CSV table of N, CA and C in Angstrom, one decimal:
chain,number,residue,atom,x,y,z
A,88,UNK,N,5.6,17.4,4.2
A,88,UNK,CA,6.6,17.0,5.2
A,88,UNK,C,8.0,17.0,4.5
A,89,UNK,N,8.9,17.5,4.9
A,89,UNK,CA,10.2,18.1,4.6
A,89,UNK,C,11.6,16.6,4.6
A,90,UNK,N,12.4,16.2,3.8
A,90,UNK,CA,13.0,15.3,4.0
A,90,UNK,C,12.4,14.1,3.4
A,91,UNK,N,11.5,13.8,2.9
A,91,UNK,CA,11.0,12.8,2.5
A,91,UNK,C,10.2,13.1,1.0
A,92,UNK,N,10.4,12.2,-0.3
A,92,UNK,CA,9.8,12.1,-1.4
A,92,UNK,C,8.9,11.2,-2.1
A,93,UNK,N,8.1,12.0,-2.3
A,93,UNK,CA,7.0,10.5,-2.9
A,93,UNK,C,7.0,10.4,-4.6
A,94,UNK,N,7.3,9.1,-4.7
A,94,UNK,CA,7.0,8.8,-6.0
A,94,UNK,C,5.9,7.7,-6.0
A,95,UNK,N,5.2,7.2,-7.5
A,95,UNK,CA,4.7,6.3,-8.0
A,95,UNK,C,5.2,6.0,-8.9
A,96,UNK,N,5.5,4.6,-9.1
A,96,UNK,CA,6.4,4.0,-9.8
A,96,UNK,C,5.4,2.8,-10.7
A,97,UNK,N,4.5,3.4,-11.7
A,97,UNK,CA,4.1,2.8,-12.4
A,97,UNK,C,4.1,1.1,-12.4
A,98,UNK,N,3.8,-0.2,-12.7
A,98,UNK,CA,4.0,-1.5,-12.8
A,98,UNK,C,4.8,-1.3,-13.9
A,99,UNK,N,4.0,-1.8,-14.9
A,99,UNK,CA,5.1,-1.8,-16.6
A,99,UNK,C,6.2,-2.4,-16.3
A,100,UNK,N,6.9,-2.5,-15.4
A,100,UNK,CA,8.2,-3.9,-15.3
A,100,UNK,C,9.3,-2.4,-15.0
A,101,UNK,N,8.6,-1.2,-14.9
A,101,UNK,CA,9.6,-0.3,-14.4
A,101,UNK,C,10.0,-0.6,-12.6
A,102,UNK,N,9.9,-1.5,-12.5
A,102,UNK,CA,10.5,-1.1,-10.9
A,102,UNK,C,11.4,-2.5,-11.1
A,103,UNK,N,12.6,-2.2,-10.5
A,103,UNK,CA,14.0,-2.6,-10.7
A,103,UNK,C,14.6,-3.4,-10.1
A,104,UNK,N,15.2,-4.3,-10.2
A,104,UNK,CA,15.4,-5.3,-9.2
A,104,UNK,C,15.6,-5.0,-8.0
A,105,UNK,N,16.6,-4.1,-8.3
A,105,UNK,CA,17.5,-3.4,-6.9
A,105,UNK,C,16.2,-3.0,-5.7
A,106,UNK,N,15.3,-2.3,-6.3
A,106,UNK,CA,14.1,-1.3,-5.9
A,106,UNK,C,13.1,-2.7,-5.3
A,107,UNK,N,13.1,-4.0,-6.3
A,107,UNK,CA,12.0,-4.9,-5.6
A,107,UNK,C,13.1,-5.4,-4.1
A,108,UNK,N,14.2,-5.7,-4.6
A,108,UNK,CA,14.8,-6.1,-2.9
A,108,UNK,C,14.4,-5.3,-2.0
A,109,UNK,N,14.4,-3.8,-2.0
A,109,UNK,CA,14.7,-2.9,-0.8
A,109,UNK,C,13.0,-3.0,-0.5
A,110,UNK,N,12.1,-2.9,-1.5
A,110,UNK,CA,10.5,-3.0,-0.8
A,110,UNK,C,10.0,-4.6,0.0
A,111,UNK,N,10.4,-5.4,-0.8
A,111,UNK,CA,10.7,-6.9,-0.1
A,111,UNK,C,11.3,-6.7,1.5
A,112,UNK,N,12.5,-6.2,1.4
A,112,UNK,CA,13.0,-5.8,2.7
A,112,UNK,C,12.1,-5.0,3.6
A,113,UNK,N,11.6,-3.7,3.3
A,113,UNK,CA,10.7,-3.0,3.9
A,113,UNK,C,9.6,-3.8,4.5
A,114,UNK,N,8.9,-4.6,3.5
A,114,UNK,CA,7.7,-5.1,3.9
A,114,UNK,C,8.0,-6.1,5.4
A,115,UNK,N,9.4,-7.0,5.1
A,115,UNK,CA,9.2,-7.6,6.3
A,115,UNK,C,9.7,-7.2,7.6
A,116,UNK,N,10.2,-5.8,7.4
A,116,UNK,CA,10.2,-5.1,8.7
A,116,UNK,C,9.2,-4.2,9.2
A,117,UNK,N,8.0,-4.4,8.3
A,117,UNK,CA,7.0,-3.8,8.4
A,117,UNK,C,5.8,-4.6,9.2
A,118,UNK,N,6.5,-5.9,8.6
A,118,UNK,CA,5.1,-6.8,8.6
A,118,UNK,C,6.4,-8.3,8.6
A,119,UNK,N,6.1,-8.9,9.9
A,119,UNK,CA,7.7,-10.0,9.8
A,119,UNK,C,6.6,-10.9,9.4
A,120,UNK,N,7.0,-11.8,8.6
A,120,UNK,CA,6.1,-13.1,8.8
A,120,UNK,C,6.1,-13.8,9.4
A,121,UNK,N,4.6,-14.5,9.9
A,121,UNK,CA,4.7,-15.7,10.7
A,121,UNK,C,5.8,-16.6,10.3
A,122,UNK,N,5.9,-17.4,11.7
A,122,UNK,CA,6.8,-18.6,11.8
A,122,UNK,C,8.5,-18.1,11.5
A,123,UNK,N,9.2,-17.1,11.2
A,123,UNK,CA,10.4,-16.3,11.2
A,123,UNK,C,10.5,-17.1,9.6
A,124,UNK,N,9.6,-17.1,8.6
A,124,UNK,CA,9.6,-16.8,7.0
A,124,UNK,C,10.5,-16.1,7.0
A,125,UNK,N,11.1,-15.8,5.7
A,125,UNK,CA,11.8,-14.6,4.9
A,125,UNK,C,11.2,-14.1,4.0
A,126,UNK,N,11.3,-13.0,3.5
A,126,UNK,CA,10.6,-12.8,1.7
A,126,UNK,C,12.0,-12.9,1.3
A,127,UNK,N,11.8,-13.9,0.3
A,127,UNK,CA,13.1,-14.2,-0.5
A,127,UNK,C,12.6,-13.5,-1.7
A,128,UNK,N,13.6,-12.8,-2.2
A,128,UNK,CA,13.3,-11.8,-3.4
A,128,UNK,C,13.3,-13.3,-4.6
A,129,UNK,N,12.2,-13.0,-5.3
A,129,UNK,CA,12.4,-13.8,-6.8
A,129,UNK,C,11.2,-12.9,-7.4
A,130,UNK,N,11.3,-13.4,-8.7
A,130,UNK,CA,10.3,-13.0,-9.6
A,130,UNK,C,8.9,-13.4,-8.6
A,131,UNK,N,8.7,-14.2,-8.8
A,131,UNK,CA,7.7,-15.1,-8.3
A,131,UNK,C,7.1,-14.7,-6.9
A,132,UNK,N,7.8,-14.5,-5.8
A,132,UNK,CA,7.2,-13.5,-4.7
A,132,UNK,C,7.4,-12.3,-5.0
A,133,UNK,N,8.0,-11.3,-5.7
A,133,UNK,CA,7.0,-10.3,-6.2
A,133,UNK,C,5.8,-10.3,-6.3
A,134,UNK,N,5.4,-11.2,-8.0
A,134,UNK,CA,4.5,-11.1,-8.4
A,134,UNK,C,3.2,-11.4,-7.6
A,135,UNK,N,3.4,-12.4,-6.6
A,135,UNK,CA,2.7,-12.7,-5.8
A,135,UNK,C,1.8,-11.4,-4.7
A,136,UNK,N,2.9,-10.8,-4.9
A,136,UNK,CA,2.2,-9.2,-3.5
A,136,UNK,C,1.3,-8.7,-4.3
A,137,UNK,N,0.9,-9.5,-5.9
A,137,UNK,CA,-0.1,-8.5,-6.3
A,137,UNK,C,-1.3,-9.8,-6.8
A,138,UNK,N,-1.2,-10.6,-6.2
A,138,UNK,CA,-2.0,-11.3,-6.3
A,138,UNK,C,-2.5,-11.7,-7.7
A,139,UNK,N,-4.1,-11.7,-7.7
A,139,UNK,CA,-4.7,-12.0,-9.0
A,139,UNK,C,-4.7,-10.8,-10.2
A,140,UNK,N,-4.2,-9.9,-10.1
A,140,UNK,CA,-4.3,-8.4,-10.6
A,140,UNK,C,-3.6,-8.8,-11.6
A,141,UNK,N,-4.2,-7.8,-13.0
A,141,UNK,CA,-3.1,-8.1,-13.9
A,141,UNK,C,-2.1,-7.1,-13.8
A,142,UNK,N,-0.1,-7.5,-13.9
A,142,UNK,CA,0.5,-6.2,-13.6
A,142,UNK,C,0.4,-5.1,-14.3
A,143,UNK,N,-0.7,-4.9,-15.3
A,143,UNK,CA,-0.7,-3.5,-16.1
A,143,UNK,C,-1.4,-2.4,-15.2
A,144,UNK,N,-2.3,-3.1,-13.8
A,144,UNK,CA,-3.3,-2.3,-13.3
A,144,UNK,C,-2.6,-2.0,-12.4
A,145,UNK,N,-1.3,-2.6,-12.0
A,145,UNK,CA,-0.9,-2.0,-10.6
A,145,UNK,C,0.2,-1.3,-10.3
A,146,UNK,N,0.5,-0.9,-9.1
A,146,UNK,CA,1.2,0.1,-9.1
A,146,UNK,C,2.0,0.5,-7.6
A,147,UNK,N,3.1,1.0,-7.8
A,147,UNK,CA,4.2,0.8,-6.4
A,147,UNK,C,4.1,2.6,-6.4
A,148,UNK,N,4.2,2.6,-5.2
A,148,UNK,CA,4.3,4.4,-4.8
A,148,UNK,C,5.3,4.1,-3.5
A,149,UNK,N,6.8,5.0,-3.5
A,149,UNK,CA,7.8,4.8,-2.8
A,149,UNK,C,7.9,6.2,-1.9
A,150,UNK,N,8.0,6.1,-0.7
A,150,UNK,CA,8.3,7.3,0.0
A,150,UNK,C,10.2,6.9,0.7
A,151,UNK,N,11.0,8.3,0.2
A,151,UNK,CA,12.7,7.9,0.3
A,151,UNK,C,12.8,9.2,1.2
A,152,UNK,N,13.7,9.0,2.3
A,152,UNK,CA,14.6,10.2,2.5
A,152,UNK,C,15.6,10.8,1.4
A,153,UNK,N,15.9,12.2,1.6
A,153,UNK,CA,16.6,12.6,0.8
A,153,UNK,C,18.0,12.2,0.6
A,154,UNK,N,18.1,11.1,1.6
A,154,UNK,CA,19.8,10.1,1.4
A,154,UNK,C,19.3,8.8,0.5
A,155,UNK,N,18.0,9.3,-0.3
A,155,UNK,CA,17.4,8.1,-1.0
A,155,UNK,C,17.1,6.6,-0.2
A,156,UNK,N,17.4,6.6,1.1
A,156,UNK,CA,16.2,5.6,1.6
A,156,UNK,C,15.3,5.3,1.8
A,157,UNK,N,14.6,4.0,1.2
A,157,UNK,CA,13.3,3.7,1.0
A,157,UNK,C,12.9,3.3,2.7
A,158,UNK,N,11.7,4.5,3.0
A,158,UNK,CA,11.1,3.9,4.2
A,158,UNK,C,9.9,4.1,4.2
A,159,UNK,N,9.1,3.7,3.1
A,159,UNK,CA,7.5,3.9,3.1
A,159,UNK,C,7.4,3.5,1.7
A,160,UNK,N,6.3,2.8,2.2
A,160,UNK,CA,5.9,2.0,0.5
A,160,UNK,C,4.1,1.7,0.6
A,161,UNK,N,3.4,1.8,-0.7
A,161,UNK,CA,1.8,1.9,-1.1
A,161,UNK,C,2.0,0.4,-2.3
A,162,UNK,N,1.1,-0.2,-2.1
A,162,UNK,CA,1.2,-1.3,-3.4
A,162,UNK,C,-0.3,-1.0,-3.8
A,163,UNK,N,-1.3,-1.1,-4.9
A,163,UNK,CA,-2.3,-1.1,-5.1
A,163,UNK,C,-2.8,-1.6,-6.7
A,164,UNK,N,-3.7,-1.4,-6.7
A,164,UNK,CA,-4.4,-2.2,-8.3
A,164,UNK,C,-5.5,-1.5,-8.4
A,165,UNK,N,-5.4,-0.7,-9.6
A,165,UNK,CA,-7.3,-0.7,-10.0
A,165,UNK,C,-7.9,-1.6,-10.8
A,166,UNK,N,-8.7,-1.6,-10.4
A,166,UNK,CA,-10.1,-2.4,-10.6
A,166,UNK,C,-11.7,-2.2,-10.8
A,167,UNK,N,-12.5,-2.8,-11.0
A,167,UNK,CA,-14.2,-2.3,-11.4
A,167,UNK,C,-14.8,-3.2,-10.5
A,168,UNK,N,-15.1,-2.9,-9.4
A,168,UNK,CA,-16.2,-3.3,-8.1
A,168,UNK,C,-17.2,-3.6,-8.6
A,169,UNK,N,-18.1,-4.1,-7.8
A,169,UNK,CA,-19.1,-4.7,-8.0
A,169,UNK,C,-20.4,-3.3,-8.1
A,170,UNK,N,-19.6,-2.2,-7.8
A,170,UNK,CA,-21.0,-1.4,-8.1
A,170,UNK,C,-20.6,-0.7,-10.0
A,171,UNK,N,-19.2,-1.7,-10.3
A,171,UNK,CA,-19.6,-0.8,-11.6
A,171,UNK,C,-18.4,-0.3,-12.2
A,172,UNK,N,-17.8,0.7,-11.4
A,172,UNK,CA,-16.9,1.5,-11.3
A,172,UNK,C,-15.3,1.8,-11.0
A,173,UNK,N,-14.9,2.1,-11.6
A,173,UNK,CA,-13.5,1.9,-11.2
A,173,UNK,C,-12.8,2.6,-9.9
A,174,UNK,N,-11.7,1.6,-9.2
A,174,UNK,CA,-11.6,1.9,-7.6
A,174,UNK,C,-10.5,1.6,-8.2
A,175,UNK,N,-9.8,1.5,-6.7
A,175,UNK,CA,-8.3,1.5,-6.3
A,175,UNK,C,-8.1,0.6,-4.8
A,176,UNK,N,-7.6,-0.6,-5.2
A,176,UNK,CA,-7.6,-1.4,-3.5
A,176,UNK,C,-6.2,-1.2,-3.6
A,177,UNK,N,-5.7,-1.0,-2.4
A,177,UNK,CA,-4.9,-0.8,-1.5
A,177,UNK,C,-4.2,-2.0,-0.9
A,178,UNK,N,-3.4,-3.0,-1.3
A,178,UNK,CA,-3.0,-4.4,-0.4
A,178,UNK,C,-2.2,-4.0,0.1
A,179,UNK,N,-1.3,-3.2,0.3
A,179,UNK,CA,0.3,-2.8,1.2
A,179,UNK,C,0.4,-1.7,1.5
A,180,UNK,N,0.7,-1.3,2.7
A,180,UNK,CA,0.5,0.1,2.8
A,180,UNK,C,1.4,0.4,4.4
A,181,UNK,N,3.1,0.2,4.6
A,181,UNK,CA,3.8,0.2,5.0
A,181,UNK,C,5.3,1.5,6.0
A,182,UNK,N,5.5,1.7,6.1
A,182,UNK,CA,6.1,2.7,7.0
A,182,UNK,C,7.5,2.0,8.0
A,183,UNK,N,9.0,2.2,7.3
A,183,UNK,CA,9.8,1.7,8.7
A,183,UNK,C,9.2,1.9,9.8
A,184,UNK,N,9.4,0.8,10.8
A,184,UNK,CA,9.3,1.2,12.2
A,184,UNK,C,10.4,2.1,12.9
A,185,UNK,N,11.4,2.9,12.3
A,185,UNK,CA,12.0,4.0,12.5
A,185,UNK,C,11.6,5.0,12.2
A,186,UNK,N,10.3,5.7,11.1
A,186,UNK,CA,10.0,6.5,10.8
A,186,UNK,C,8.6,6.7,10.8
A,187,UNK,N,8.2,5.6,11.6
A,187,UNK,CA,6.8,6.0,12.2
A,187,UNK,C,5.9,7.0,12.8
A,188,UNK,N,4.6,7.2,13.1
A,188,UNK,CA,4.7,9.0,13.8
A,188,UNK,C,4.8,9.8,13.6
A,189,UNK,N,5.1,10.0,12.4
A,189,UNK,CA,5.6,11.0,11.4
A,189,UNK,C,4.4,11.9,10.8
A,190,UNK,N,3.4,10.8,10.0
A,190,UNK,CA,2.5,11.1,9.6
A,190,UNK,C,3.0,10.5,8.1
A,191,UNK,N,3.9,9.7,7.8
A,191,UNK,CA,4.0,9.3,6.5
A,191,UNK,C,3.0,8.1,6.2
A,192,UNK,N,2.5,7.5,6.8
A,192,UNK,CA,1.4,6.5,6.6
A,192,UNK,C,0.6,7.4,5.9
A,193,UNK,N,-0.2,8.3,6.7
A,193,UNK,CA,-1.4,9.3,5.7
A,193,UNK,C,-0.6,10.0,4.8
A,194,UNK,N,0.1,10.2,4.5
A,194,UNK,CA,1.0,11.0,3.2
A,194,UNK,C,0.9,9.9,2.1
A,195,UNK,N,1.1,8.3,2.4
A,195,UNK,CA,1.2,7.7,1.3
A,195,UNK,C,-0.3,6.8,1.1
A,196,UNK,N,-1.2,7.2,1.8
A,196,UNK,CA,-2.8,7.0,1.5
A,196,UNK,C,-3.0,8.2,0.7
A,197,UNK,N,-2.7,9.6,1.1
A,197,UNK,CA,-3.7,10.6,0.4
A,197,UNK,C,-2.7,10.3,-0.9
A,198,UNK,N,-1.3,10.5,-1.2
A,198,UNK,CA,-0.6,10.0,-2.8
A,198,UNK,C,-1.4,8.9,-3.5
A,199,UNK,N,-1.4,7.8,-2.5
A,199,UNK,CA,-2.4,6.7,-3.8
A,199,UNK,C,-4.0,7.3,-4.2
A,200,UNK,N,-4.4,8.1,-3.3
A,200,UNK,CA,-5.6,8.3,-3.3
A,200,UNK,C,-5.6,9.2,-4.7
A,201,UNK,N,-4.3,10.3,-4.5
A,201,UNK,CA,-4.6,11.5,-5.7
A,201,UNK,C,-4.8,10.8,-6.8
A,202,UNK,N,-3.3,9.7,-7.2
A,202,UNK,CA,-3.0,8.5,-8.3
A,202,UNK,C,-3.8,8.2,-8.7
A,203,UNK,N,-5.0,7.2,-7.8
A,203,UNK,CA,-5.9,7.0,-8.5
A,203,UNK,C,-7.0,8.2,-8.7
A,204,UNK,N,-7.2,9.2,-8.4
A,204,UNK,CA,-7.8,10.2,-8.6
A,204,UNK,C,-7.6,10.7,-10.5
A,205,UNK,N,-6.7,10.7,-10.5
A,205,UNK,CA,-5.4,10.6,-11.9
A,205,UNK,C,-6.2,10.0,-12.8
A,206,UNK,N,-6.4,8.9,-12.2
A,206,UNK,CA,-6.6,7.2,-13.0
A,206,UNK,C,-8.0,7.5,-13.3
A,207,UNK,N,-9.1,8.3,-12.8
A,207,UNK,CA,-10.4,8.3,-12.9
A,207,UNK,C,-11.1,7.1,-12.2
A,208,UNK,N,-10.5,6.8,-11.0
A,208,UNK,CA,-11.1,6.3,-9.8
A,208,UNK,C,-11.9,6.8,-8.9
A,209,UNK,N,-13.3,6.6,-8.5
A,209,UNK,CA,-13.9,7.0,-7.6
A,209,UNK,C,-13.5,6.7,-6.2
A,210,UNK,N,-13.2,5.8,-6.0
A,210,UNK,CA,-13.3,5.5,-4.4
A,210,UNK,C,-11.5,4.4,-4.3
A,211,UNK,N,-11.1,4.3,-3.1
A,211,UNK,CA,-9.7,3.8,-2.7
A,211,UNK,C,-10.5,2.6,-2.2
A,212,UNK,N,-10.6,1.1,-1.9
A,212,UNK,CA,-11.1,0.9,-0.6
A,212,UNK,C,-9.2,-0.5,0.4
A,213,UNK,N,-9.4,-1.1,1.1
A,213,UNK,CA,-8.6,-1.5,1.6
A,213,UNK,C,-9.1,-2.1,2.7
A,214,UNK,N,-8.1,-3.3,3.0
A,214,UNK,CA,-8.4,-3.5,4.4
A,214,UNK,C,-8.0,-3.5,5.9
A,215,UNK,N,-7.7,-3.4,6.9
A,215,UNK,CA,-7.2,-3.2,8.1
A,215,UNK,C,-7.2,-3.7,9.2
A,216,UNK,N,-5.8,-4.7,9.3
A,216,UNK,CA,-5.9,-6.1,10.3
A,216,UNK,C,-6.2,-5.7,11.5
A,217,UNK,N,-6.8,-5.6,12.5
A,217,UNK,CA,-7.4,-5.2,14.1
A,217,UNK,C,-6.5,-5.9,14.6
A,218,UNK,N,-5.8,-5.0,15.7
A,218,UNK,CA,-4.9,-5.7,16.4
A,218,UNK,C,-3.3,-5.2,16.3
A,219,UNK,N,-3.5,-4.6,14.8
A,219,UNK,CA,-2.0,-4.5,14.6
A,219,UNK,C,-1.5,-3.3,14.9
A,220,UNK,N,-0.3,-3.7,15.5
A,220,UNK,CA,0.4,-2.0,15.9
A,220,UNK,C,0.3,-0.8,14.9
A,221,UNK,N,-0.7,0.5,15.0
A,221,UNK,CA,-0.6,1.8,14.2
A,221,UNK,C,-2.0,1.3,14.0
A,222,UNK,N,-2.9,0.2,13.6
A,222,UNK,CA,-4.5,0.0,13.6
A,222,UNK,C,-5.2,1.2,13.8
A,223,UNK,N,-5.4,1.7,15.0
A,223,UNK,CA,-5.8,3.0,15.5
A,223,UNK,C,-5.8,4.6,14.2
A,224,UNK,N,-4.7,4.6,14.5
A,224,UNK,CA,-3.4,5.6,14.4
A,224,UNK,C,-4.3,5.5,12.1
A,225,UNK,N,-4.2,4.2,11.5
A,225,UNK,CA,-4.6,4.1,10.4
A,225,UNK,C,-6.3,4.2,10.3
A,226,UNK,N,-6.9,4.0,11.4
A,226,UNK,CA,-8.4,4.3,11.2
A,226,UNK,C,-8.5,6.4,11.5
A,227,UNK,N,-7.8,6.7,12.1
A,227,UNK,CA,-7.7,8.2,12.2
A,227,UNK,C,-7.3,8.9,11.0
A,228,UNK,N,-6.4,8.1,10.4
A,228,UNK,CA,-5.9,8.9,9.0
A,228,UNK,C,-7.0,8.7,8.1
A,229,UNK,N,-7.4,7.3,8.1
A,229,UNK,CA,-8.7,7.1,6.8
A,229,UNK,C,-10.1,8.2,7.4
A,230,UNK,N,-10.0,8.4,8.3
A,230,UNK,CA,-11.2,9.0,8.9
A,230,UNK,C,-11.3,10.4,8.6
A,231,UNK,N,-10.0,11.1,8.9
A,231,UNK,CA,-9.6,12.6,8.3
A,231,UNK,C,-9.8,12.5,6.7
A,232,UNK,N,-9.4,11.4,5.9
A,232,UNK,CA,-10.0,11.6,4.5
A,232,UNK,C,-11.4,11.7,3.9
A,233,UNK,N,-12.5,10.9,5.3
A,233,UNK,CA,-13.9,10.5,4.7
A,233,UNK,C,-14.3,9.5,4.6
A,234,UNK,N,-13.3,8.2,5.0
A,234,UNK,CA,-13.5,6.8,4.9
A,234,UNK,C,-14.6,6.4,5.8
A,235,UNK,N,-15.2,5.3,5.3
A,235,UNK,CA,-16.2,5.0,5.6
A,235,UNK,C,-16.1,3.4,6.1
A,236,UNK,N,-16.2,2.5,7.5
A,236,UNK,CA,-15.6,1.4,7.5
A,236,UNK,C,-16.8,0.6,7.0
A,237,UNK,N,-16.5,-0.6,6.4
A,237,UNK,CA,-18.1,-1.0,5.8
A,237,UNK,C,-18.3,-2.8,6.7
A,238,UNK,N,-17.4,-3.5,6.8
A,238,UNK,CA,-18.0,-4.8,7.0
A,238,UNK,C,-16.5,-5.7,7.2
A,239,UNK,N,-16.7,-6.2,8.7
A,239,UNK,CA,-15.5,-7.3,9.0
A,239,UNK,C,-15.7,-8.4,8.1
A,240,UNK,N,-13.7,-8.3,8.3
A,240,UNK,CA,-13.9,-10.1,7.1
A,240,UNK,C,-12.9,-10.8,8.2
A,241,UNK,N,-13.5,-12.0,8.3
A,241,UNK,CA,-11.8,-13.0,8.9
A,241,UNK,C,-11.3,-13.4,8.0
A,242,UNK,N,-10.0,-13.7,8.6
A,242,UNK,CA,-8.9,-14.2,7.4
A,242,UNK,C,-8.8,-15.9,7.8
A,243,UNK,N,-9.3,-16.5,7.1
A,243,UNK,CA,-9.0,-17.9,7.9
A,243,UNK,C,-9.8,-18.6,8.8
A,244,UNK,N,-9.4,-19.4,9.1
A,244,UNK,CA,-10.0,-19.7,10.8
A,244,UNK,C,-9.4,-19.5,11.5
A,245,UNK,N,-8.3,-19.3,11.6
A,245,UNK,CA,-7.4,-18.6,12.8
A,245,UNK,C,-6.9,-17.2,13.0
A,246,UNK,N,-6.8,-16.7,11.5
A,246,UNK,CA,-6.4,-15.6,10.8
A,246,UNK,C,-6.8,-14.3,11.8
A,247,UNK,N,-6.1,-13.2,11.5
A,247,UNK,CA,-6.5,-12.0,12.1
A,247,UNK,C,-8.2,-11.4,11.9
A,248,UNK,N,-8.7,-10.8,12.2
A,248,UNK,CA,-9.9,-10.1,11.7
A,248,UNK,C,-9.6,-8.8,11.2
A,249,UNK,N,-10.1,-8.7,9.6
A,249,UNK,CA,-9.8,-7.3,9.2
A,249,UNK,C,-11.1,-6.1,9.2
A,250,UNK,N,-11.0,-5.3,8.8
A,250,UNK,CA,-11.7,-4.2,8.6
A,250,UNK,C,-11.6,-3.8,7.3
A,251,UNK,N,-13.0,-3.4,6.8
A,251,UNK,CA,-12.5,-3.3,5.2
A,251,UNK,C,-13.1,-1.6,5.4
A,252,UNK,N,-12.2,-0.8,4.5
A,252,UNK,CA,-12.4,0.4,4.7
A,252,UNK,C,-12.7,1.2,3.3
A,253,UNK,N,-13.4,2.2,2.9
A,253,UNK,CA,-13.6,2.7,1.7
A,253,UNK,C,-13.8,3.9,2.0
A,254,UNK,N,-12.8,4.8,1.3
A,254,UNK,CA,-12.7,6.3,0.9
A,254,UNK,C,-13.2,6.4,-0.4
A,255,UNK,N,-14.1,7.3,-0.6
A,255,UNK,CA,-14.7,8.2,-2.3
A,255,UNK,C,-13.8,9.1,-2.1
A,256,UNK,N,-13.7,9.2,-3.1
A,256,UNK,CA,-12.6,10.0,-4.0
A,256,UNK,C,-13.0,11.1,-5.0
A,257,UNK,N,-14.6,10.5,-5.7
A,257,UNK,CA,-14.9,11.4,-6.6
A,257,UNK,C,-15.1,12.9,-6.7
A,258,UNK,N,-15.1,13.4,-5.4
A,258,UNK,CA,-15.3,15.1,-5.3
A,258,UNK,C,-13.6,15.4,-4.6
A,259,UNK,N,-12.8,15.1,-4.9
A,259,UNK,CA,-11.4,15.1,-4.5
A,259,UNK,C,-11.0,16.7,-5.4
């Protein structure tokens, strides 16, 4: 797709302040938070979007127009599943709502997918809130890769219901 660049931007403490505001920013026009929250940029909600992961395993993948704006962003972690092996989960997985449609959502699944391909990952897997605007639209993209959906999780007791999804990667 023409006009737009993908990078991966390693963890290592290489991604830059400037770069955590504008994905902070992204995320909550991606995804507003309940109750009109903000993500207030700090150290501390960064580190948070990667949860329990240690930051050596994770990794930011940016999609910019050629005027260098960030309108698409991948967050992920590898890790060793329970069957063994090393994967790739997927927590963020973002697109302005101006640049939607496009097909940059599957552009920045199959990029994490290569990455971890890179990494000596067998399989991506992720999860997928039901309900949410592009839901569809992201089970069609995982489905052209081979993904396989495996088992609802709720979030909560009130929380959304997700979809947990897994793409193999190993014959990539």
């Amino acid at each position: 797709m023409e006009g737009y660049g993908f990078e991966v931007v390693a963890w290592s403490g290489s991604v830059q302040v400037k770069e955590r505001q504008e994905i902070l920013e992204l995320l909550e026009e991606c995804f507003p938070p309940p109750g009109g929250e903000e993500y207030h940029h700090s150290d501390t909600k960064w580190r948070d979007l990667f949860g329990t992961f240690d930051e050596e395993d994770c990794f930011v993948g940016s999609l910019r127009t050629e005027k260098d704006q960030l309108v698409g962003v991948v967050m992920g972690a590898i890790f060793v599943g329970l069957e063994k092996v090393r994967q790739v989960t997927i927590f963020n997985l973002g697109v302005h709502p101006l640049h939607r449609g496009r097909g940059l959502g599957g552009r920045l699944l199959r990029a994490a997918a290569l990455h971890a391909r890179r990494l000596n990952c067998v399989a991506v897997v992720g999860n997928v809130q039901m309900g949410s605007p592009g839901t569809e639209r992201l089970f069609d993209i995982y489905g052209k890769m081979g993904a396989a959906k495996t088992t609802e999780v709720a979030c909560g007791s009130s929380g959304p219901t997700q979809q947990r999804v897994r793409i193999d990667i190993g014959d990539w």
